[in-house]
Amino acid sequence: TTLSQLFAGAAPEPQPAIGNLFLIAGVALALGAGLHVKAAQLMILSYDILPAGGYPDARAVADWGVGLASQTFSLAFTLAAPFVIASMIYNLALGAINRAMPQLMVSMVGAPALTLGGLALLAVATPLILSVWLQAFDAFLVDPFSGAP
């Protein structure tokens, strides 16, 4: 490491424009749905769940964390499922075309189609992705300990 890395300001990592769009859309949806009020209520009610000065049961917290991580990965795969399926179909088609015509640089020909298809799928799937995310976020704020066994 150098001094410039140690003493430089902590700048955020660069983010793609589509990721930034999802961030702004998610925040706008959450605020529009009133989830900021539910988040504040959850913080206030957290003192009923865990009084000040008390310690939580370590095993219960570990079980809750594992359940929450499982729910998070499940939600992430659910949101990414259209892209995973489209990618699988694209790669299978690319393999079949490459097998039929080995002299053709299929990946170079298919790259623009992949980009166009991915952006089209994103445009179609974005409303559904955001609504599923909003429902999951709302469900978490209503009952944050539902991931516990």
mmCIF file of N, CA and C in Angstrom:
data_model
loop_
_atom_site.group_PDB
_atom_site.id
_atom_site.type_symbol
_atom_site.label_atom_id
_atom_site.label_comp_id
_atom_site.label_asym_id
_atom_site.label_seq_id
_atom_site.Cartn_x
_atom_site.Cartn_y
_atom_site.Cartn_z
ATOM 1 N N THR A 1 0.835 -1.181 0.000
ATOM 2 C CA THR A 1 0.000 0.000 0.000
ATOM 3 C C THR A 1 0.878 1.242 0.000
ATOM 4 N N THR A 2 0.335 2.283 -0.509
ATOM 5 C CA THR A 2 1.058 3.544 -0.543
ATOM 6 C C THR A 2 0.347 4.537 0.363
ATOM 7 N N LEU A 3 1.016 5.671 0.580
ATOM 8 C CA LEU A 3 0.402 6.701 1.415
ATOM 9 C C LEU A 3 -0.872 7.256 0.792
ATOM 10 N N SER A 4 -0.907 7.298 -0.547
ATOM 11 C CA SER A 4 -2.121 7.812 -1.188
ATOM 12 C C SER A 4 -3.305 6.886 -0.935
ATOM 13 N N GLN A 5 -3.044 5.586 -0.811
ATOM 14 C CA GLN A 5 -4.128 4.661 -0.503
ATOM 15 C C GLN A 5 -4.542 4.773 0.962
ATOM 16 N N LEU A 6 -3.586 5.052 1.829
ATOM 17 C CA LEU A 6 -3.897 5.137 3.249
ATOM 18 C C LEU A 6 -4.622 6.427 3.614
ATOM 19 N N PHE A 7 -4.201 7.540 3.027
ATOM 20 C CA PHE A 7 -4.722 8.833 3.443
ATOM 21 C C PHE A 7 -5.737 9.436 2.483
ATOM 22 N N ALA A 8 -6.027 8.759 1.402
ATOM 23 C CA ALA A 8 -7.006 9.292 0.454
ATOM 24 C C ALA A 8 -8.402 9.184 1.058
ATOM 25 N N GLY A 9 -9.276 10.042 0.603
ATOM 26 C CA GLY A 9 -10.657 9.981 1.067
ATOM 27 C C GLY A 9 -11.311 8.684 0.614
ATOM 28 N N ALA A 10 -12.223 8.217 1.394
ATOM 29 C CA ALA A 10 -12.911 6.971 1.056
ATOM 30 C C ALA A 10 -13.990 7.268 0.019
ATOM 31 N N ALA A 11 -13.632 7.125 -1.236
ATOM 32 C CA ALA A 11 -14.588 7.361 -2.310
ATOM 33 C C ALA A 11 -15.360 6.071 -2.581
ATOM 34 N N PRO A 12 -16.600 6.191 -2.951
ATOM 35 C CA PRO A 12 -17.367 4.977 -3.253
ATOM 36 C C PRO A 12 -16.849 4.307 -4.521
ATOM 37 N N GLU A 13 -17.071 3.026 -4.601
ATOM 38 C CA GLU A 13 -16.671 2.282 -5.790
ATOM 39 C C GLU A 13 -17.537 2.719 -6.961
ATOM 40 N N PRO A 14 -16.960 2.758 -8.152
ATOM 41 C CA PRO A 14 -17.785 3.113 -9.307
ATOM 42 C C PRO A 14 -18.877 2.067 -9.528
ATOM 43 N N GLN A 15 -20.024 2.522 -9.939
ATOM 44 C CA GLN A 15 -21.176 1.643 -10.109
ATOM 45 C C GLN A 15 -21.729 1.818 -11.518
ATOM 46 N N PRO A 16 -22.128 0.725 -12.167
ATOM 47 C CA PRO A 16 -22.725 0.863 -13.502
ATOM 48 C C PRO A 16 -24.007 1.688 -13.452
ATOM 49 N N ALA A 17 -24.344 2.277 -14.568
ATOM 50 C CA ALA A 17 -25.530 3.139 -14.627
ATOM 51 C C ALA A 17 -26.803 2.364 -14.310
ATOM 52 N N ILE A 18 -26.888 1.120 -14.756
ATOM 53 C CA ILE A 18 -28.096 0.329 -14.494
ATOM 54 C C ILE A 18 -28.203 0.011 -13.003
ATOM 55 N N GLY A 19 -27.081 -0.281 -12.361
ATOM 56 C CA GLY A 19 -27.094 -0.515 -10.919
ATOM 57 C C GLY A 19 -27.518 0.727 -10.158
ATOM 58 N N ASN A 20 -27.054 1.880 -10.612
ATOM 59 C CA ASN A 20 -27.449 3.143 -9.986
ATOM 60 C C ASN A 20 -28.944 3.395 -10.184
ATOM 61 N N LEU A 21 -29.456 3.040 -11.358
ATOM 62 C CA LEU A 21 -30.884 3.187 -11.622
ATOM 63 C C LEU A 21 -31.706 2.310 -10.682
ATOM 64 N N PHE A 22 -31.262 1.061 -10.461
ATOM 65 C CA PHE A 22 -31.959 0.180 -9.534
ATOM 66 C C PHE A 22 -31.891 0.721 -8.107
ATOM 67 N N LEU A 23 -30.771 1.286 -7.719
ATOM 68 C CA LEU A 23 -30.643 1.860 -6.385
ATOM 69 C C LEU A 23 -31.639 2.998 -6.178
ATOM 70 N N ILE A 24 -31.687 3.915 -7.120
ATOM 71 C CA ILE A 24 -32.607 5.048 -7.015
ATOM 72 C C ILE A 24 -34.061 4.569 -7.064
ATOM 73 N N ALA A 25 -34.353 3.598 -7.933
ATOM 74 C CA ALA A 25 -35.720 3.073 -8.028
ATOM 75 C C ALA A 25 -36.127 2.372 -6.738
ATOM 76 N N GLY A 26 -35.212 1.621 -6.141
ATOM 77 C CA GLY A 26 -35.523 0.934 -4.887
ATOM 78 C C GLY A 26 -35.782 1.905 -3.750
ATOM 79 N N VAL A 27 -34.971 2.935 -3.654
ATOM 80 C CA VAL A 27 -35.171 3.941 -2.605
ATOM 81 C C VAL A 27 -36.485 4.691 -2.829
ATOM 82 N N ALA A 28 -36.769 5.040 -4.081
ATOM 83 C CA ALA A 28 -38.021 5.746 -4.378
ATOM 84 C C ALA A 28 -39.234 4.875 -4.062
ATOM 85 N N LEU A 29 -39.168 3.590 -4.415
ATOM 86 C CA LEU A 29 -40.279 2.685 -4.098
ATOM 87 C C LEU A 29 -40.457 2.530 -2.594
ATOM 88 N N ALA A 30 -39.353 2.370 -1.882
ATOM 89 C CA ALA A 30 -39.433 2.195 -0.432
ATOM 90 C C ALA A 30 -40.030 3.430 0.233
ATOM 91 N N LEU A 31 -39.608 4.599 -0.190
ATOM 92 C CA LEU A 31 -40.165 5.825 0.392
ATOM 93 C C LEU A 31 -41.617 6.024 -0.020
ATOM 94 N N GLY A 32 -41.936 5.708 -1.259
ATOM 95 C CA GLY A 32 -43.308 5.858 -1.732
ATOM 96 C C GLY A 32 -44.273 4.903 -1.046
ATOM 97 N N ALA A 33 -43.780 3.731 -0.667
ATOM 98 C CA ALA A 33 -44.631 2.740 0.001
ATOM 99 C C ALA A 33 -44.699 2.962 1.506
ATOM 100 N N GLY A 34 -43.986 3.957 2.002
ATOM 101 C CA GLY A 34 -44.028 4.245 3.433
ATOM 102 C C GLY A 34 -43.187 3.307 4.272
ATOM 103 N N LEU A 35 -42.217 2.662 3.663
ATOM 104 C CA LEU A 35 -41.404 1.719 4.423
ATOM 105 C C LEU A 35 -40.456 2.417 5.389
ATOM 106 N N HIS A 36 -40.181 3.694 5.156
ATOM 107 C CA HIS A 36 -39.331 4.414 6.105
ATOM 108 C C HIS A 36 -40.036 4.562 7.456
ATOM 109 N N VAL A 37 -41.355 4.662 7.429
ATOM 110 C CA VAL A 37 -42.116 4.741 8.680
ATOM 111 C C VAL A 37 -42.063 3.397 9.399
ATOM 112 N N LYS A 38 -42.208 2.307 8.637
ATOM 113 C CA LYS A 38 -42.131 0.975 9.237
ATOM 114 C C LYS A 38 -40.736 0.713 9.800
ATOM 115 N N ALA A 39 -39.705 1.221 9.117
ATOM 116 C CA ALA A 39 -38.342 1.047 9.626
ATOM 117 C C ALA A 39 -38.163 1.794 10.946
ATOM 118 N N ALA A 40 -38.724 2.994 11.041
ATOM 119 C CA ALA A 40 -38.644 3.744 12.298
ATOM 120 C C ALA A 40 -39.425 3.038 13.401
ATOM 121 N N GLN A 41 -40.598 2.491 13.069
ATOM 122 C CA GLN A 41 -41.373 1.740 14.061
ATOM 123 C C GLN A 41 -40.616 0.502 14.519
ATOM 124 N N LEU A 42 -39.933 -0.150 13.585
ATOM 125 C CA LEU A 42 -39.146 -1.332 13.945
ATOM 126 C C LEU A 42 -38.017 -0.960 14.900
ATOM 127 N N MET A 43 -37.377 0.179 14.671
ATOM 128 C CA MET A 43 -36.311 0.606 15.585
ATOM 129 C C MET A 43 -36.865 0.919 16.972
ATOM 130 N N ILE A 44 -38.036 1.529 17.025
ATOM 131 C CA ILE A 44 -38.644 1.840 18.324
ATOM 132 C C ILE A 44 -39.060 0.562 19.040
ATOM 133 N N LEU A 45 -39.675 -0.368 18.313
ATOM 134 C CA LEU A 45 -40.128 -1.617 18.916
ATOM 135 C C LEU A 45 -38.985 -2.578 19.230
ATOM 136 N N SER A 46 -37.800 -2.288 18.715
ATOM 137 C CA SER A 46 -36.667 -3.176 19.001
ATOM 138 C C SER A 46 -36.326 -3.169 20.494
ATOM 139 N N TYR A 47 -36.704 -2.108 21.194
ATOM 140 C CA TYR A 47 -36.453 -2.073 22.638
ATOM 141 C C TYR A 47 -37.388 -3.015 23.391
ATOM 142 N N ASP A 48 -38.535 -3.349 22.811
ATOM 143 C CA ASP A 48 -39.399 -4.366 23.415
ATOM 144 C C ASP A 48 -38.811 -5.760 23.212
ATOM 145 N N ILE A 49 -38.204 -5.960 22.055
ATOM 146 C CA ILE A 49 -37.621 -7.269 21.747
ATOM 147 C C ILE A 49 -36.350 -7.490 22.552
ATOM 148 N N LEU A 50 -35.515 -6.475 22.593
ATOM 149 C CA LEU A 50 -34.257 -6.559 23.333
ATOM 150 C C LEU A 50 -34.125 -5.296 24.179
ATOM 151 N N PRO A 51 -34.467 -5.365 25.453
ATOM 152 C CA PRO A 51 -34.386 -4.175 26.300
ATOM 153 C C PRO A 51 -32.945 -3.662 26.401
ATOM 154 N N ALA A 52 -32.833 -2.383 26.661
ATOM 155 C CA ALA A 52 -31.513 -1.776 26.800
ATOM 156 C C ALA A 52 -30.758 -2.441 27.943
ATOM 157 N N GLY A 53 -29.506 -2.771 27.710
ATOM 158 C CA GLY A 53 -28.682 -3.413 28.723
ATOM 159 C C GLY A 53 -28.786 -4.924 28.716
ATOM 160 N N GLY A 54 -29.678 -5.484 27.933
ATOM 161 C CA GLY A 54 -29.829 -6.934 27.864
ATOM 162 C C GLY A 54 -28.981 -7.520 26.750
ATOM 163 N N TYR A 55 -28.683 -8.782 26.874
ATOM 164 C CA TYR A 55 -27.904 -9.474 25.857
ATOM 165 C C TYR A 55 -28.763 -10.533 25.191
ATOM 166 N N PRO A 56 -28.689 -10.628 23.875
ATOM 167 C CA PRO A 56 -29.478 -11.657 23.198
ATOM 168 C C PRO A 56 -28.826 -13.028 23.355
ATOM 169 N N ASP A 57 -29.630 -14.053 23.188
ATOM 170 C CA ASP A 57 -29.134 -15.415 23.220
ATOM 171 C C ASP A 57 -28.310 -15.645 21.950
ATOM 172 N N ALA A 58 -27.067 -16.044 22.117
ATOM 173 C CA ALA A 58 -26.159 -16.193 20.980
ATOM 174 C C ALA A 58 -26.661 -17.248 19.995
ATOM 175 N N ARG A 59 -27.193 -18.339 20.504
ATOM 176 C CA ARG A 59 -27.685 -19.391 19.607
ATOM 177 C C ARG A 59 -28.880 -18.901 18.798
ATOM 178 N N ALA A 60 -29.776 -18.168 19.432
ATOM 179 C CA ALA A 60 -30.945 -17.644 18.715
ATOM 180 C C ALA A 60 -30.527 -16.642 17.647
ATOM 181 N N VAL A 61 -29.541 -15.804 17.959
ATOM 182 C CA VAL A 61 -29.055 -14.831 16.982
ATOM 183 C C VAL A 61 -28.379 -15.545 15.815
ATOM 184 N N ALA A 62 -27.609 -16.595 16.116
ATOM 185 C CA ALA A 62 -26.952 -17.357 15.051
ATOM 186 C C ALA A 62 -27.982 -18.041 14.154
ATOM 187 N N ASP A 63 -28.991 -18.646 14.757
ATOM 188 C CA ASP A 63 -30.043 -19.295 13.965
ATOM 189 C C ASP A 63 -30.797 -18.278 13.113
ATOM 190 N N TRP A 64 -31.079 -17.108 13.694
ATOM 191 C CA TRP A 64 -31.757 -16.058 12.948
ATOM 192 C C TRP A 64 -30.892 -15.586 11.781
ATOM 193 N N GLY A 65 -29.596 -15.412 12.020
ATOM 194 C CA GLY A 65 -28.694 -14.960 10.965
ATOM 195 C C GLY A 65 -28.593 -15.957 9.827
ATOM 196 N N VAL A 66 -28.521 -17.239 10.158
ATOM 197 C CA VAL A 66 -28.453 -18.271 9.118
ATOM 198 C C VAL A 66 -29.757 -18.308 8.325
ATOM 199 N N GLY A 67 -30.886 -18.218 9.012
ATOM 200 C CA GLY A 67 -32.173 -18.200 8.314
ATOM 201 C C GLY A 67 -32.325 -16.983 7.424
ATOM 202 N N LEU A 68 -31.861 -15.839 7.907
ATOM 203 C CA LEU A 68 -31.937 -14.611 7.123
ATOM 204 C C LEU A 68 -31.019 -14.674 5.906
ATOM 205 N N ALA A 69 -29.822 -15.241 6.074
ATOM 206 C CA ALA A 69 -28.916 -15.408 4.935
ATOM 207 C C ALA A 69 -29.525 -16.337 3.894
ATOM 208 N N SER A 70 -30.177 -17.386 4.354
ATOM 209 C CA SER A 70 -30.844 -18.312 3.435
ATOM 210 C C SER A 70 -31.955 -17.613 2.659
ATOM 211 N N GLN A 71 -32.759 -16.817 3.352
ATOM 212 C CA GLN A 71 -33.822 -16.070 2.679
ATOM 213 C C GLN A 71 -33.246 -15.063 1.685
ATOM 214 N N THR A 72 -32.124 -14.452 2.044
ATOM 215 C CA THR A 72 -31.500 -13.465 1.170
ATOM 216 C C THR A 72 -31.005 -14.104 -0.116
ATOM 217 N N PHE A 73 -30.324 -15.246 -0.003
ATOM 218 C CA PHE A 73 -29.844 -15.932 -1.199
ATOM 219 C C PHE A 73 -31.011 -16.428 -2.048
ATOM 220 N N SER A 74 -32.066 -16.888 -1.409
ATOM 221 C CA SER A 74 -33.246 -17.339 -2.147
ATOM 222 C C SER A 74 -33.875 -16.182 -2.918
ATOM 223 N N LEU A 75 -33.991 -15.027 -2.277
ATOM 224 C CA LEU A 75 -34.543 -13.854 -2.951
ATOM 225 C C LEU A 75 -33.639 -13.409 -4.099
ATOM 226 N N ALA A 76 -32.328 -13.416 -3.870
ATOM 227 C CA ALA A 76 -31.393 -13.000 -4.918
ATOM 228 C C ALA A 76 -31.496 -13.911 -6.136
ATOM 229 N N PHE A 77 -31.591 -15.219 -5.906
ATOM 230 C CA PHE A 77 -31.711 -16.130 -7.041
ATOM 231 C C PHE A 77 -33.063 -15.969 -7.719
ATOM 232 N N THR A 78 -34.103 -15.701 -6.961
ATOM 233 C CA THR A 78 -35.422 -15.473 -7.550
ATOM 234 C C THR A 78 -35.403 -14.244 -8.450
ATOM 235 N N LEU A 79 -34.756 -13.179 -7.997
ATOM 236 C CA LEU A 79 -34.687 -11.961 -8.800
ATOM 237 C C LEU A 79 -33.816 -12.151 -10.042
ATOM 238 N N ALA A 80 -32.789 -12.987 -9.935
ATOM 239 C CA ALA A 80 -31.875 -13.207 -11.055
ATOM 240 C C ALA A 80 -32.314 -14.343 -11.967
ATOM 241 N N ALA A 81 -33.370 -15.068 -11.619
ATOM 242 C CA ALA A 81 -33.778 -16.261 -12.370
ATOM 243 C C ALA A 81 -34.010 -16.002 -13.862
ATOM 244 N N PRO A 82 -34.676 -14.929 -14.273
ATOM 245 C CA PRO A 82 -34.847 -14.731 -15.719
ATOM 246 C C PRO A 82 -33.513 -14.619 -16.456
ATOM 247 N N PHE A 83 -32.540 -14.001 -15.828
ATOM 248 C CA PHE A 83 -31.243 -13.824 -16.470
ATOM 249 C C PHE A 83 -30.435 -15.119 -16.466
ATOM 250 N N VAL A 84 -30.572 -15.903 -15.419
ATOM 251 C CA VAL A 84 -29.891 -17.197 -15.361
ATOM 252 C C VAL A 84 -30.453 -18.126 -16.431
ATOM 253 N N ILE A 85 -31.771 -18.157 -16.567
ATOM 254 C CA ILE A 85 -32.405 -19.015 -17.573
ATOM 255 C C ILE A 85 -32.039 -18.553 -18.984
ATOM 256 N N ALA A 86 -32.099 -17.250 -19.232
ATOM 257 C CA ALA A 86 -31.738 -16.728 -20.550
ATOM 258 C C ALA A 86 -30.273 -17.001 -20.862
ATOM 259 N N SER A 87 -29.408 -16.887 -19.877
ATOM 260 C CA SER A 87 -27.990 -17.170 -20.083
ATOM 261 C C SER A 87 -27.760 -18.635 -20.412
ATOM 262 N N MET A 88 -28.482 -19.517 -19.739
ATOM 263 C CA MET A 88 -28.353 -20.946 -20.016
ATOM 264 C C MET A 88 -28.808 -21.264 -21.442
ATOM 265 N N ILE A 89 -29.946 -20.710 -21.838
ATOM 266 C CA ILE A 89 -30.447 -20.939 -23.201
ATOM 267 C C ILE A 89 -29.472 -20.378 -24.228
ATOM 268 N N TYR A 90 -28.948 -19.179 -23.981
ATOM 269 C CA TYR A 90 -27.995 -18.556 -24.903
ATOM 270 C C TYR A 90 -26.737 -19.403 -25.043
ATOM 271 N N ASN A 91 -26.196 -19.870 -23.929
ATOM 272 C CA ASN A 91 -24.967 -20.661 -23.996
ATOM 273 C C ASN A 91 -25.196 -22.012 -24.654
ATOM 274 N N LEU A 92 -26.347 -22.634 -24.438
ATOM 275 C CA LEU A 92 -26.653 -23.887 -25.131
ATOM 276 C C LEU A 92 -26.780 -23.660 -26.635
ATOM 277 N N ALA A 93 -27.450 -22.585 -27.024
ATOM 278 C CA ALA A 93 -27.574 -22.270 -28.448
ATOM 279 C C ALA A 93 -26.213 -21.951 -29.052
ATOM 280 N N LEU A 94 -25.393 -21.228 -28.323
ATOM 281 C CA LEU A 94 -24.051 -20.900 -28.800
ATOM 282 C C LEU A 94 -23.217 -22.155 -28.988
ATOM 283 N N GLY A 95 -23.331 -23.095 -28.064
ATOM 284 C CA GLY A 95 -22.606 -24.356 -28.184
ATOM 285 C C GLY A 95 -23.068 -25.160 -29.377
ATOM 286 N N ALA A 96 -24.375 -25.199 -29.621
ATOM 287 C CA ALA A 96 -24.891 -25.939 -30.774
ATOM 288 C C ALA A 96 -24.438 -25.295 -32.079
ATOM 289 N N ILE A 97 -24.478 -23.979 -32.153
ATOM 290 C CA ILE A 97 -24.038 -23.285 -33.366
ATOM 291 C C ILE A 97 -22.543 -23.474 -33.568
ATOM 292 N N ASN A 98 -21.783 -23.410 -32.494
ATOM 293 C CA ASN A 98 -20.336 -23.596 -32.593
ATOM 294 C C ASN A 98 -20.001 -25.015 -33.036
ATOM 295 N N ARG A 99 -20.789 -25.987 -32.602
ATOM 296 C CA ARG A 99 -20.575 -27.377 -33.010
ATOM 297 C C ARG A 99 -20.897 -27.547 -34.496
ATOM 298 N N ALA A 100 -21.946 -26.854 -34.960
ATOM 299 C CA ALA A 100 -22.352 -26.971 -36.359
ATOM 300 C C ALA A 100 -21.398 -26.235 -37.294
ATOM 301 N N MET A 101 -20.892 -25.080 -36.863
ATOM 302 C CA MET A 101 -19.986 -24.285 -37.703
ATOM 303 C C MET A 101 -18.754 -23.893 -36.900
ATOM 304 N N PRO A 102 -17.774 -24.785 -36.770
ATOM 305 C CA PRO A 102 -16.610 -24.479 -35.930
ATOM 306 C C PRO A 102 -15.737 -23.344 -36.467
ATOM 307 N N GLN A 103 -15.798 -23.065 -37.770
ATOM 308 C CA GLN A 103 -14.950 -22.009 -38.324
ATOM 309 C C GLN A 103 -15.503 -20.611 -38.036
ATOM 310 N N LEU A 104 -16.752 -20.502 -37.603
ATOM 311 C CA LEU A 104 -17.363 -19.206 -37.305
ATOM 312 C C LEU A 104 -17.064 -18.813 -35.857
ATOM 313 N N MET A 105 -16.641 -17.589 -35.664
ATOM 314 C CA MET A 105 -16.404 -17.084 -34.308
ATOM 315 C C MET A 105 -17.759 -16.703 -33.697
ATOM 316 N N VAL A 106 -18.416 -17.713 -33.145
ATOM 317 C CA VAL A 106 -19.790 -17.546 -32.681
ATOM 318 C C VAL A 106 -19.878 -16.545 -31.533
ATOM 319 N N SER A 107 -18.914 -16.567 -30.642
ATOM 320 C CA SER A 107 -18.982 -15.655 -29.498
ATOM 321 C C SER A 107 -18.871 -14.199 -29.941
ATOM 322 N N MET A 108 -18.102 -13.936 -31.000
ATOM 323 C CA MET A 108 -17.987 -12.562 -31.493
ATOM 324 C C MET A 108 -19.270 -12.125 -32.201
ATOM 325 N N VAL A 109 -19.910 -13.058 -32.877
ATOM 326 C CA VAL A 109 -21.154 -12.741 -33.569
ATOM 327 C C VAL A 109 -22.300 -12.605 -32.559
ATOM 328 N N GLY A 110 -22.262 -13.433 -31.508
ATOM 329 C CA GLY A 110 -23.356 -13.445 -30.547
ATOM 330 C C GLY A 110 -23.273 -12.394 -29.460
ATOM 331 N N ALA A 111 -22.135 -11.733 -29.299
ATOM 332 C CA ALA A 111 -21.987 -10.747 -28.220
ATOM 333 C C ALA A 111 -22.976 -9.586 -28.338
ATOM 334 N N PRO A 112 -23.159 -8.999 -29.518
ATOM 335 C CA PRO A 112 -24.170 -7.932 -29.603
ATOM 336 C C PRO A 112 -25.588 -8.441 -29.335
ATOM 337 N N ALA A 113 -25.872 -9.663 -29.782
ATOM 338 C CA ALA A 113 -27.199 -10.234 -29.518
ATOM 339 C C ALA A 113 -27.393 -10.464 -28.023
ATOM 340 N N LEU A 114 -26.336 -10.898 -27.350
ATOM 341 C CA LEU A 114 -26.411 -11.107 -25.907
ATOM 342 C C LEU A 114 -26.675 -9.790 -25.175
ATOM 343 N N THR A 115 -25.989 -8.746 -25.584
ATOM 344 C CA THR A 115 -26.182 -7.435 -24.960
ATOM 345 C C THR A 115 -27.596 -6.913 -25.198
ATOM 346 N N LEU A 116 -28.051 -7.001 -26.430
ATOM 347 C CA LEU A 116 -29.401 -6.539 -26.748
ATOM 348 C C LEU A 116 -30.450 -7.365 -26.012
ATOM 349 N N GLY A 117 -30.277 -8.673 -26.003
ATOM 350 C CA GLY A 117 -31.230 -9.537 -25.308
ATOM 351 C C GLY A 117 -31.252 -9.277 -23.811
ATOM 352 N N GLY A 118 -30.074 -9.066 -23.227
ATOM 353 C CA GLY A 118 -30.004 -8.785 -21.795
ATOM 354 C C GLY A 118 -30.676 -7.475 -21.430
ATOM 355 N N LEU A 119 -30.454 -6.448 -22.242
ATOM 356 C CA LEU A 119 -31.099 -5.157 -21.970
ATOM 357 C C LEU A 119 -32.610 -5.226 -22.185
ATOM 358 N N ALA A 120 -33.041 -5.977 -23.211
ATOM 359 C CA ALA A 120 -34.482 -6.134 -23.441
ATOM 360 C C ALA A 120 -35.127 -6.904 -22.292
ATOM 361 N N LEU A 121 -34.460 -7.972 -21.842
ATOM 362 C CA LEU A 121 -34.986 -8.741 -20.713
ATOM 363 C C LEU A 121 -35.022 -7.887 -19.448
ATOM 364 N N LEU A 122 -34.011 -7.058 -19.261
ATOM 365 C CA LEU A 122 -33.992 -6.163 -18.103
ATOM 366 C C LEU A 122 -35.152 -5.172 -18.160
ATOM 367 N N ALA A 123 -35.416 -4.639 -19.339
ATOM 368 C CA ALA A 123 -36.523 -3.684 -19.477
ATOM 369 C C ALA A 123 -37.865 -4.341 -19.179
ATOM 370 N N VAL A 124 -38.013 -5.599 -19.584
ATOM 371 C CA VAL A 124 -39.278 -6.302 -19.349
ATOM 372 C C VAL A 124 -39.397 -6.751 -17.893
ATOM 373 N N ALA A 125 -38.287 -7.210 -17.304
ATOM 374 C CA ALA A 125 -38.331 -7.812 -15.968
ATOM 375 C C ALA A 125 -38.218 -6.803 -14.828
ATOM 376 N N THR A 126 -37.761 -5.603 -15.090
ATOM 377 C CA THR A 126 -37.531 -4.630 -14.021
ATOM 378 C C THR A 126 -38.771 -4.346 -13.166
ATOM 379 N N PRO A 127 -39.950 -4.114 -13.739
ATOM 380 C CA PRO A 127 -41.110 -3.871 -12.860
ATOM 381 C C PRO A 127 -41.412 -5.046 -11.937
ATOM 382 N N LEU A 128 -41.299 -6.258 -12.454
ATOM 383 C CA LEU A 128 -41.554 -7.439 -11.627
ATOM 384 C C LEU A 128 -40.475 -7.598 -10.560
ATOM 385 N N ILE A 129 -39.232 -7.373 -10.932
ATOM 386 C CA ILE A 129 -38.126 -7.489 -9.976
ATOM 387 C C ILE A 129 -38.310 -6.493 -8.832
ATOM 388 N N LEU A 130 -38.640 -5.255 -9.171
ATOM 389 C CA LEU A 130 -38.807 -4.237 -8.131
ATOM 390 C C LEU A 130 -40.014 -4.522 -7.244
ATOM 391 N N SER A 131 -41.094 -5.050 -7.813
ATOM 392 C CA SER A 131 -42.264 -5.349 -6.974
ATOM 393 C C SER A 131 -41.988 -6.527 -6.046
ATOM 394 N N VAL A 132 -41.272 -7.549 -6.525
ATOM 395 C CA VAL A 132 -40.921 -8.682 -5.660
ATOM 396 C C VAL A 132 -39.994 -8.211 -4.542
ATOM 397 N N TRP A 133 -39.026 -7.355 -4.881
ATOM 398 C CA TRP A 133 -38.106 -6.834 -3.870
ATOM 399 C C TRP A 133 -38.857 -6.005 -2.827
ATOM 400 N N LEU A 134 -39.793 -5.184 -3.287
ATOM 401 C CA LEU A 134 -40.556 -4.338 -2.366
ATOM 402 C C LEU A 134 -41.398 -5.184 -1.416
ATOM 403 N N GLN A 135 -42.016 -6.238 -1.920
ATOM 404 C CA GLN A 135 -42.804 -7.125 -1.061
ATOM 405 C C GLN A 135 -41.917 -7.817 -0.028
ATOM 406 N N ALA A 136 -40.729 -8.255 -0.463
ATOM 407 C CA ALA A 136 -39.818 -8.927 0.468
ATOM 408 C C ALA A 136 -39.314 -7.957 1.534
ATOM 409 N N PHE A 137 -39.016 -6.738 1.145
ATOM 410 C CA PHE A 137 -38.541 -5.738 2.098
ATOM 411 C C PHE A 137 -39.639 -5.376 3.094
ATOM 412 N N ASP A 138 -40.863 -5.238 2.590
ATOM 413 C CA ASP A 138 -41.997 -4.944 3.467
ATOM 414 C C ASP A 138 -42.236 -6.095 4.438
ATOM 415 N N ALA A 139 -42.155 -7.327 3.943
ATOM 416 C CA ALA A 139 -42.347 -8.493 4.818
ATOM 417 C C ALA A 139 -41.266 -8.551 5.894
ATOM 418 N N PHE A 140 -40.039 -8.173 5.548
ATOM 419 C CA PHE A 140 -38.970 -8.160 6.543
ATOM 420 C C PHE A 140 -39.227 -7.113 7.613
ATOM 421 N N LEU A 141 -39.676 -5.933 7.203
ATOM 422 C CA LEU A 141 -39.920 -4.879 8.188
ATOM 423 C C LEU A 141 -41.111 -5.193 9.081
ATOM 424 N N VAL A 142 -42.085 -5.934 8.570
ATOM 425 C CA VAL A 142 -43.240 -6.317 9.383
ATOM 426 C C VAL A 142 -42.842 -7.366 10.414
ATOM 427 N N ASP A 143 -42.049 -8.365 9.989
ATOM 428 C CA ASP A 143 -41.630 -9.441 10.893
ATOM 429 C C ASP A 143 -40.167 -9.780 10.618
ATOM 430 N N PRO A 144 -39.232 -9.045 11.225
ATOM 431 C CA PRO A 144 -37.818 -9.272 10.918
ATOM 432 C C PRO A 144 -37.279 -10.597 11.439
ATOM 433 N N PHE A 145 -37.986 -11.231 12.342
ATOM 434 C CA PHE A 145 -37.488 -12.482 12.912
ATOM 435 C C PHE A 145 -38.159 -13.704 12.304
ATOM 436 N N SER A 146 -38.767 -13.535 11.140
ATOM 437 C CA SER A 146 -39.408 -14.683 10.499
ATOM 438 C C SER A 146 -38.379 -15.666 9.968
ATOM 439 N N GLY A 147 -37.126 -15.235 9.795
ATOM 440 C CA GLY A 147 -36.074 -16.140 9.331
ATOM 441 C C GLY A 147 -35.598 -17.082 10.408
ATOM 442 N N ALA A 148 -35.990 -16.836 11.638
ATOM 443 C CA ALA A 148 -35.568 -17.705 12.744
ATOM 444 C C ALA A 148 -36.381 -18.988 12.724
ATOM 445 N N PRO A 149 -35.730 -20.112 12.993
ATOM 446 C CA PRO A 149 -36.469 -21.382 12.999
ATOM 447 C C PRO A 149 -37.376 -21.515 14.207
#
